[in-house]
Coordinates of C-alpha atoms in Angstrom, one line a residue:
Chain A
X15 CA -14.2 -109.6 8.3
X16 CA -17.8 -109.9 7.6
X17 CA -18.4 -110.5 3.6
X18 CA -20.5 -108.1 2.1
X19 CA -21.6 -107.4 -1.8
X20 CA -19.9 -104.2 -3.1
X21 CA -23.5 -102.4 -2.5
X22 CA -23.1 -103.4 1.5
X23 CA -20.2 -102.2 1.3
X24 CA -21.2 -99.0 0.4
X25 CA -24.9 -98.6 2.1
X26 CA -23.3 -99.3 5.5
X27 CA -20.1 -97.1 5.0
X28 CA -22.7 -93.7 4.0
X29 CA -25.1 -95.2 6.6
X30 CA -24.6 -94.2 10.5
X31 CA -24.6 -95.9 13.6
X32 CA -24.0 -99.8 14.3
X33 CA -23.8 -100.4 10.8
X34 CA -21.1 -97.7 9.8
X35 CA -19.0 -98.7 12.5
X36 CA -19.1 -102.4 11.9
X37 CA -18.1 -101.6 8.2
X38 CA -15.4 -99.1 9.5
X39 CA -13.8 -102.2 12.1
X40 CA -13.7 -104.6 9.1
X41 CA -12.2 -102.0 6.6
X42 CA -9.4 -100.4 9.0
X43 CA -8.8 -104.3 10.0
X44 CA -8.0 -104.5 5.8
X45 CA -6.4 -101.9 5.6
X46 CA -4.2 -102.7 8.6
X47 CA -3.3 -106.0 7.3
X48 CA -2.4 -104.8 3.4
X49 CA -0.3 -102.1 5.1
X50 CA 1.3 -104.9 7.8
X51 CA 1.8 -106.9 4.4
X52 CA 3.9 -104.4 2.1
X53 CA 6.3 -103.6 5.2
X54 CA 6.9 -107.5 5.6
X55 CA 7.7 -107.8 2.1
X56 CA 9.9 -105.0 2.6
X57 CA 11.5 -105.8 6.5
X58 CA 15.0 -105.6 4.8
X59 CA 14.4 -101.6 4.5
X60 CA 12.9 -102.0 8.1
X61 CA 16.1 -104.1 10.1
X62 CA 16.3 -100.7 12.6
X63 CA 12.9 -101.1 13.4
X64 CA 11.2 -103.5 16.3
X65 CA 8.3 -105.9 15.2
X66 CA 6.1 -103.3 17.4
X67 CA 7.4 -100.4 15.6
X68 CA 6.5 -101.8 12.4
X69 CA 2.9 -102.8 13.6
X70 CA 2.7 -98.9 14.8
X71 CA 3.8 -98.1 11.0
X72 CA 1.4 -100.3 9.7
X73 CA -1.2 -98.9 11.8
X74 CA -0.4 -94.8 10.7
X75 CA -0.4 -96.2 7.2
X76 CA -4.0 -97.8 7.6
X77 CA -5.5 -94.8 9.8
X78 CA -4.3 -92.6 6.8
X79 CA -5.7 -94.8 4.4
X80 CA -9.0 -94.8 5.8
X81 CA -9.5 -91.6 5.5
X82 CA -8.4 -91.8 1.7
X83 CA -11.2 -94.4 1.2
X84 CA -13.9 -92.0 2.8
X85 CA -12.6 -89.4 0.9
X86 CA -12.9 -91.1 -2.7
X87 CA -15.7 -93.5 -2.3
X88 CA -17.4 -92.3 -4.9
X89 CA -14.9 -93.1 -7.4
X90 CA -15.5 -96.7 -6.4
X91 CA -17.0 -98.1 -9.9
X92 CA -17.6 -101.7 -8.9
X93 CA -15.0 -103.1 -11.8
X94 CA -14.1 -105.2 -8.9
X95 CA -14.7 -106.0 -5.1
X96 CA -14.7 -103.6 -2.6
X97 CA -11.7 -105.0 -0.5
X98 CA -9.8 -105.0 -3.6
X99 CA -10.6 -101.8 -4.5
X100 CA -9.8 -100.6 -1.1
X101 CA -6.7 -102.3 0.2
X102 CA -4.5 -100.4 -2.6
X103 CA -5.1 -97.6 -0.3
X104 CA -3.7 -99.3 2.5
X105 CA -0.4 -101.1 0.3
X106 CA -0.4 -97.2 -1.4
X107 CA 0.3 -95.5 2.0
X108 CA 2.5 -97.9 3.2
X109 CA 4.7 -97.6 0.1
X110 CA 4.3 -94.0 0.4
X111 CA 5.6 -94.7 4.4
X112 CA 8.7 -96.5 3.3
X113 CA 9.9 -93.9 0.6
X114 CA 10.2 -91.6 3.5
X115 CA 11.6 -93.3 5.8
X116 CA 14.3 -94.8 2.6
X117 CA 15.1 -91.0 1.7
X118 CA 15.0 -89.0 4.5
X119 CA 18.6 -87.9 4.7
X120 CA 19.0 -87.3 1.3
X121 CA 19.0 -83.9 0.0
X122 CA 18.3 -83.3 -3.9
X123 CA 19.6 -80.1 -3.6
X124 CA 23.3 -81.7 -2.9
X125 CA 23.0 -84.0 -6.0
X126 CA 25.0 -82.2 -8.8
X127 CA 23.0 -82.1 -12.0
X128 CA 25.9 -81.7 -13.9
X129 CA 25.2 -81.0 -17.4
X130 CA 27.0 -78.3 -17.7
X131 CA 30.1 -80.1 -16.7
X132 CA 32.7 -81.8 -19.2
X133 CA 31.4 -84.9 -19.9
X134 CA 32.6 -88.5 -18.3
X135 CA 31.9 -91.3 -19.5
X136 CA 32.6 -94.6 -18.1
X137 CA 35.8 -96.6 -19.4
X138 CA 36.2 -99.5 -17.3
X139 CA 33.2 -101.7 -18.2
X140 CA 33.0 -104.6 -21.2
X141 CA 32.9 -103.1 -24.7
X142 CA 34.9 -99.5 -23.9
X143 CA 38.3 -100.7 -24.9
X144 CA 36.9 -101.3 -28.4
X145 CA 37.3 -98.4 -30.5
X146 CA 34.2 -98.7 -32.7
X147 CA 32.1 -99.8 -30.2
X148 CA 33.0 -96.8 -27.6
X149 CA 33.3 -94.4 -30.3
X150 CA 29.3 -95.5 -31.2
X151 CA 28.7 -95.1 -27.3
X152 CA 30.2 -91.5 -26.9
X153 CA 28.5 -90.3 -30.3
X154 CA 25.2 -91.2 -28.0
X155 CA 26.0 -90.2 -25.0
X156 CA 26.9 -86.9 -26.8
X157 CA 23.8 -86.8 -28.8
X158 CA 22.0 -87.0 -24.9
X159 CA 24.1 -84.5 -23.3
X160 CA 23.0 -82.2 -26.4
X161 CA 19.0 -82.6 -25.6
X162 CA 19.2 -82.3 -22.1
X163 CA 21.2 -79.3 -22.0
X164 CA 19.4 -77.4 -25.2
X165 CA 16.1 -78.9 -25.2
X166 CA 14.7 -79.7 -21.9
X167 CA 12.6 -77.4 -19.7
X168 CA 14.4 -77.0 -16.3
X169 CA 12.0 -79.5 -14.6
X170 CA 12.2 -82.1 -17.2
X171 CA 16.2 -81.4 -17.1
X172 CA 15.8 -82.1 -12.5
X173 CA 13.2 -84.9 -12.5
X174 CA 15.2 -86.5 -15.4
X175 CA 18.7 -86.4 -13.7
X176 CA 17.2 -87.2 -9.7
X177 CA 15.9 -90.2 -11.2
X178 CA 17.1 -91.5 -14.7
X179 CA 20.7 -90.2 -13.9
X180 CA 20.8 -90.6 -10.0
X181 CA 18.2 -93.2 -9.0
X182 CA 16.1 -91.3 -6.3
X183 CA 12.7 -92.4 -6.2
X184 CA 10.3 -90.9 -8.4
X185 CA 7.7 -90.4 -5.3
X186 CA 10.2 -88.9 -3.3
X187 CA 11.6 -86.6 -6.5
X188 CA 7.5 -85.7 -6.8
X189 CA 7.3 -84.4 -3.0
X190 CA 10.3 -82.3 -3.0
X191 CA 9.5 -80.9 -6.4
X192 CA 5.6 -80.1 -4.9
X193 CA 4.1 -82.2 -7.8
X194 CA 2.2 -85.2 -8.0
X195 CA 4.1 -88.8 -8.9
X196 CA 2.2 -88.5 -11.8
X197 CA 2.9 -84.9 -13.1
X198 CA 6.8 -86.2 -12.5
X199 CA 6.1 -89.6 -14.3
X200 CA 4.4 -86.9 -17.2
X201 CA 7.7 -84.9 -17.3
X202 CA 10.3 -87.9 -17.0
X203 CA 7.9 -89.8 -20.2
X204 CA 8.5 -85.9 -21.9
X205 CA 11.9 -86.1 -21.6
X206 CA 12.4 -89.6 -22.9
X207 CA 10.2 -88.9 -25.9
X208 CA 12.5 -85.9 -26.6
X209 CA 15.5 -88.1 -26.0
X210 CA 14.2 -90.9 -28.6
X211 CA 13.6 -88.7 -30.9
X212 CA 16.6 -87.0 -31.0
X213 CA 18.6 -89.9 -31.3
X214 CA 16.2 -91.0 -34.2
X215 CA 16.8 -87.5 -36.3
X216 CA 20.9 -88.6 -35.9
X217 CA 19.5 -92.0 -37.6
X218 CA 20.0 -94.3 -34.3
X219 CA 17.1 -96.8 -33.7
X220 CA 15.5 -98.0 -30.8
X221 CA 17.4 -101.5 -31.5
X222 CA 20.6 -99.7 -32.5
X223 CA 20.8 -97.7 -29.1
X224 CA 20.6 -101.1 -26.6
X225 CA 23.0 -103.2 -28.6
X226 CA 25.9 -99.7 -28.4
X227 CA 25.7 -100.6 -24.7
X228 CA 25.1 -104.3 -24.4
X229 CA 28.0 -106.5 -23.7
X230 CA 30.0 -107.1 -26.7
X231 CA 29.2 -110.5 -27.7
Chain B
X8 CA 28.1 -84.7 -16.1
X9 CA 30.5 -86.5 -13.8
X10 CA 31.1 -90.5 -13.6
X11 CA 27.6 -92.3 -14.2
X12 CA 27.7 -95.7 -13.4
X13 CA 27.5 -98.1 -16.3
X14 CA 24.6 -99.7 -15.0
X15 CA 22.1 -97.3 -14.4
X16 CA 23.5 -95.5 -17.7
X17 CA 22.2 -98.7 -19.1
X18 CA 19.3 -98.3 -17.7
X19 CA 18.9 -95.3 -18.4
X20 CA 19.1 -96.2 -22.4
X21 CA 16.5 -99.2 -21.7
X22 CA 14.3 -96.8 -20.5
X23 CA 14.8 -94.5 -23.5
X24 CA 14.5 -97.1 -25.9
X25 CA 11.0 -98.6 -24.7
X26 CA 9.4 -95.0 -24.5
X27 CA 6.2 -95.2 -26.6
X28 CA 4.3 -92.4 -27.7
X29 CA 1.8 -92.5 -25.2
X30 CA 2.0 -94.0 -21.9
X31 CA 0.0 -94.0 -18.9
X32 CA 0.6 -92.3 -16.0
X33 CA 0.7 -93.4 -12.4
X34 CA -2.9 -91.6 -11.5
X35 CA -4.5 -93.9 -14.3
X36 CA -2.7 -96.8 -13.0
X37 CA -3.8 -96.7 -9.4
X38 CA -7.4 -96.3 -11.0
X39 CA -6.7 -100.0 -12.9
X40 CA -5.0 -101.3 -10.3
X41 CA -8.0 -103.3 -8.1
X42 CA -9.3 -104.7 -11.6
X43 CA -5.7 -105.5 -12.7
X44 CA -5.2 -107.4 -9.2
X45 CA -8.2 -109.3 -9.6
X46 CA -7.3 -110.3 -12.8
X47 CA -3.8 -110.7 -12.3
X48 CA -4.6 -113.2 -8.8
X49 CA -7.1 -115.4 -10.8
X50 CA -4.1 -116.8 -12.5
X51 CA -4.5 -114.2 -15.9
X52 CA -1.6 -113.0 -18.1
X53 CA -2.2 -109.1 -17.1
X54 CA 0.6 -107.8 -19.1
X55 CA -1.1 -109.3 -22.6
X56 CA -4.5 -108.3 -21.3
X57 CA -3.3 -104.7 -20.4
X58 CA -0.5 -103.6 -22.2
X59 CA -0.7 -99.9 -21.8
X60 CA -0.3 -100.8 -17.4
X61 CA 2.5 -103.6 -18.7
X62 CA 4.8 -100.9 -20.1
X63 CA 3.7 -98.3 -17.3
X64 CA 5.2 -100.9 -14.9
X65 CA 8.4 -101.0 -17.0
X66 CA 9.1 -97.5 -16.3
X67 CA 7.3 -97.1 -12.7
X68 CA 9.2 -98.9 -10.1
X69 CA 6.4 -98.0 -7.3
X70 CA 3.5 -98.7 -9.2
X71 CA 5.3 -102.0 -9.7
X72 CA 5.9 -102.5 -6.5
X73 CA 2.6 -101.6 -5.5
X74 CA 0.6 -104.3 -8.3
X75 CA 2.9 -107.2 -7.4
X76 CA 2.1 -106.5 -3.6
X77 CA -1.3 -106.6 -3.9
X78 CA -1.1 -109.6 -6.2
X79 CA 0.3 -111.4 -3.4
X80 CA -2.0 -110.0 -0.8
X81 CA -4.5 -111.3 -2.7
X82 CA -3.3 -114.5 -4.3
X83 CA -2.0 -115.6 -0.6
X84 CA -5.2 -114.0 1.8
X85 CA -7.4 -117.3 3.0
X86 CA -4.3 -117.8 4.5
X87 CA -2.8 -114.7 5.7
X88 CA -0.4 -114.3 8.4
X89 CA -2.1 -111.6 9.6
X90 CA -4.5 -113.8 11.6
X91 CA -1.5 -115.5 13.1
X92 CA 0.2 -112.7 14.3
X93 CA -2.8 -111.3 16.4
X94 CA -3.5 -114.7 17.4
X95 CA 0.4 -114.9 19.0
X96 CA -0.1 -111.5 20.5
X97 CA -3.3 -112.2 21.9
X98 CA -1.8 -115.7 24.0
X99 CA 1.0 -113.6 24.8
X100 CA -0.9 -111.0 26.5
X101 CA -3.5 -114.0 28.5
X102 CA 0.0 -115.5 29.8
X103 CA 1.2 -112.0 30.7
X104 CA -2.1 -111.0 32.6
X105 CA -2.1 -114.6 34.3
X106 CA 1.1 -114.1 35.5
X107 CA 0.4 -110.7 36.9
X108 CA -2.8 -112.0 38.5
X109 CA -2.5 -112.9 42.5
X110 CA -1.6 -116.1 43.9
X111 CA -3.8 -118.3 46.1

């Protein structure tokens, strides 16, 4: 990949001709080999796939994420350099590639949200046979169950339970909701405020809360 | 709600318990990110440099994934793979065509 100074960069991606597509080679070569790089990291999530098919993912991911650069290259600022600044495009739709592929036969709509059934809460781990110490854990479990149920909107009460509660991934609980990760990051951060301070007003500190459920000592 | 698994109940609480006020979302992250890389693969202590990003990584499991990646993109490309893997394939296809090629 030929170096260039960020304003190269830029002159010969808007320019047309040679120029452009020298820039275009060295930047979809990038982005192939950020994308290439995230799915090696993650080849534990990829053990049904070929070293081929992998390539091929890598190479959807960076075709995709060209076209993201073109799109936003005028947000480029110049806070750093240009390859930087691009090749989280090309790690971003490889991520975005995996998440897919991770959760594709999972349906939300079959995990229970359950609030409105009796409460459970779990009785085999260290610290529930003492009475204090589960009776401390139940009042905040309770004191959860409460907000949840009375105070959350309904999509603070589903983006908190896919993914605080069940563990989906927040990108995937953002596509199937039709919202951005970061409108579901905004909701899930809503929720936990209201949770906080909830457990604050019953006079339960931040401190208080993670020693209930830390391993008795 | 049914069973919840002590762990991720616990995690649940952690997550509750570092909530600050405000926090910054994913869409402010991504715009960081390049500078936060840079920083972050010149040997810098990001997390004390950028605190707001630190505790958006705490709660953001893809973002996280997404900064460390790039951090190791960057920290390890004069000597990426990359180049080796294209090289193999490359040899691998001149010994495939030379084999195809006629005899004599």
């Amino acid at each position: 990949m030929r170096k260039r100074t960020n304003e190269a960069w830029l002159e010969a991606l808007r320019s047309e001709g040679p120029q452009e597509s020298d820039a275009i080679a060295d930047l979809t070569e990038l982005l192939r080999r950020s994308a290439f790089f995230y799915l090696r990291r993650h080849s534990a999530d990829l053990k049904d796939l070929a070293p081929e098919e992998i390539q091929a993912l890598a190479e959807d991911a960076a075709q995709e994420a060209l076209m993201a650069v073109r799109l936003k290259l005028d947000t480029f600022r110049g806070e750093a350099a240009f390859p930087t600044w691009a090749s989280k495009f090309g790690v971003g739709m490889a991520l975005s590639t995996l998440r897919k592929r991770q959760w594709r036969d999972v349906s939300l709509d079959r995990l229970p949200v359950g609030w409105d059934q009796p409460s459970a809460v779990p009785v085999s781990r260290d610290g529930w046979h003492q009475p204090e110490l589960a009776a401390e854990r139940q009042e905040i479990w309770l004191a959860i169950r409460d907000v949840v149920e009375n105070e959350f909107t309904e999509k603070q009460r589903q983006a908190f339970s896919h993914i605080l509660v069940h563990g989906v991934n927040a990108m995937v609980v953002a596509q199937r909701m039709g919202m951005t990760p970061g409108a579901v990051y905004k909701l899930t951060h809503d929720a936990r405020r209201k949770l906080l301070a909830a457990l604050e007003r019953r006079g339960l500190s931040k401190e208080e809360i993670m020693s209930a459920f830390a391993a008795p000592g | 709600m049914s069973d919840i698994d002590p762990a991720r109940l616990n995690r649940l609480l952690q997550a509750v318990a570092t909530t600050e006020a405000e926090e910054m979302d994913c869409d402010s992250l991504f715009e960081l990110m390049d500078k936060a890389v840079e920083l972050a693969a010149s040997g810098q202590d990001v997390r004390s440099l950028l605190p707001r990003m630190a505790i958006h990584l705490e709660h953001c499991p893809d973002c996280r994934d997404q900064f460390e990646t790039l951090t190791a993109f960057w920290e390890e490309a004069p000597r990426s793979r990359w180049r080796s893997v294209k090289r193999i394939a490359g040899l691998r296809q001149s010994f495939l065509r030379r084999r195809q090629k006629p005899q004599g």
